Amino acid sequence: DAWREEAHRQLMLALVYSGQRTAALAQYKTCRQILEKELDVPPSAETTALYERIRAMGSSPRHNLPAPSTSLIGRQEELDCLHGWMADPHARLLTIAGPGGAGKTRLALHLAWDYLDDFLEGVWFVSLAPVVKNEGLAVPIAAALSFQFPHHDRPEKQLLEYLRGKEMLLVLDNMEHLLSEQNLAFLADLLAQAPGVKLLVTSRERLNLRAETLLNLDGLPCDNLPVAGNPSSSGQERPPRLSPAVELFTARARQVQANFDPARHKRVLEQLCRAVDGLPLAIELAASWVQVMEVADILAQVEQHPDWLTARWRDQLPRHRSLLRVFEHSWRLLTPREQEAYLCLSVFRGEFTAEAARAVAGAGLSLLARLVDKSLLRHKDGRYAAHPLLVQFAAGKLAGRPALYEQAKHRHARYYGDFTRQLEPVLLGGGLEKGLQRVRPELDDLRLAWQTAVENRDVHLINNLADSFMQIFDMFGLYREIRDMAVRAIQALEGRIDPRQREDALALGRAYGLSAAFHFRLGDYEQALAHGQTSLSLIAPFQPDVAYGHSLIYTGAAAYGLGEKGQAIAYWQRGAEAYRSAGSIWGETVANANLAEGTLSQEKPVEAEQYASRAYTLARRINNAELMAVALQILAVVALQQGNFEQATARGEQAVALHRQVGHRAHVANALAILARIDAARGDTQQALARLEESIVILRLLGNRLYLHQRLLELGQLAMKVGRQEMAEAALREVAEEADSAGETDIALEARGLLAELHR
């Protein structure tokens, strides 16, 4: 129907949006001619108003957007989300929220330039950074639009009246300091009264209006990306594609050093970008220094002094000339209560739970939510975290308040002491896997809690932490680290506490016990034995206590490593009794498993089977998969010695499966070695060699020298037997040299004897 004005208006708009303004104006004239000829009426006021708006487009500015001076890098995913929002006619308010320096303004401007022709009255950028805190929005918006208020009364109402029939995109930049009730009410009124206006807001804090769609902007990804497809024409694999963070650094670095080659600095660049968590401003500031500093030196400065990052560009906005200024702006927007809580939260070494935040900083859920809204915390999968540079910034401020700092550290350490104490039944009972999942993200904070306990000689806290630490660090294979932590505790406590007091004696005894345990794991049996015996002398007057059982187990293990098998068994028998007295089924299970292994090495298979069966029964009682697997390993060896290969294999494979399920890599390695012995006895030497090699790889990663040397010796022996001379030579030579330096004389002599035989 040629006389339908609505269709003519739609066509006029379609022509305008496709860039054909002249054709749109011509369409109005066509509509007018048809109406006059067919109906003898002029176009309606609505159609004429649309014509006037289109005609005005040619005589007035369409935008005031500043031209970008640099390229936008690494934000394609976010741009896709923003384009989807722009295409939704019902979406009216979008806030790009994120910490200072995340690139919110740059992203908003990039989007705004893409939509210059999509709004009849254009796209307008309103810089709110210069506006004084909590002033009104009407004046700066009107200034950006070149709108003159007819009179001075009620500017908000006049601006709403002006915008009522307009179709435009308003970019309100840096609004975080203007979130007063009055300003938010004005924006709500604008959305209600000017349906053709869309608002794109950048802010460090969300607006919390019902119409708001939120896009949280984090740092750029820092890990390089694999390249899909075939190798290059030379046949070599294509190098990985630069991560967005490294790509941004490279682009900015080449502005000051044209020949900058990211391949020369690959690892350091990745470290640097991760150190700033991909924050674009931090990356750009760092890149501006490549003309006068090596990338490694820039990284060192960033890690030690994040506030060192300053701009070297004269045209940079003052608020972006240093990270310190950026962070100070966010800091000043916090209430005193939020500031104090945020300072205390900076003691965490990584992510933390709401429960931990409440205990350490007194921060409840509502306060945490406010910090998330202000882009000072991130929340994901039930845990909170701050940007690492913000953590350093807050930690610097906290150091200036020593009383608050000590209070926060004390609360932090106490919380993790209670955390490990409560987790101990899970770790030692049937929920080891679940317990380790809970521990893994807390590991850095557990280290800090131990450091605090040692520095303050807090014997109560050391007693809370030590037993769980023995299990946790053993499971994660962190032998050297926990040995050193134990030695530092001994040095801090020795001569400075009263060993006649129960808690003092137990704390120092536990530190010696930890040291014994991990000196043993690392093959230093003499030191392990000495520290184990010292531990026993300290704890003995105050038993029953589970710590006494722990020390007996590792003192016995040290004796076993030194070849004193009878002495080791005596220690372990006392350990089983100590654990029974202390009511520890877990400990009694460990003692019986050790006794089974010890008696088996003494060629007492009947006793070994009895001890192993008891260990298995006890482990099942507490549903401890790890200890069930240890018992099954020994029962597998007993079955092997009895010639029952089928039963031996079944028990060995079940042990490996349980160890893998739990994630105890050292025990996986030992169980694989047992299966290798069974395979060799059955004549499947290829399978046996493969299992031994897998076991050796695991033990190398863990640094467990005792078991590694035993496996290398077994590999050498088996390789000799099947004629794999090179494999045998390499394994035996390594174990001979390593065992000599470790003082494992018997193993070294055996390896040298086999080498001599190999060369004959």
XYZ file of C-alpha atoms in Angstrom, residues 3 87 174 327 354 479-480 488 539 653 716:
11
model
C 0.029 5.394 1.033
C 21.967 -5.529 18.091
C 34.808 6.922 33.997
C 45.207 2.592 42.035
C 34.494 -15.978 51.984
C 60.331 -32.708 49.863
C 63.097 -30.099 49.781
C 64.068 -23.037 59.875
C 58.232 -35.805 72.840
C 47.383 -53.308 39.442
C 70.153 -51.977 34.892
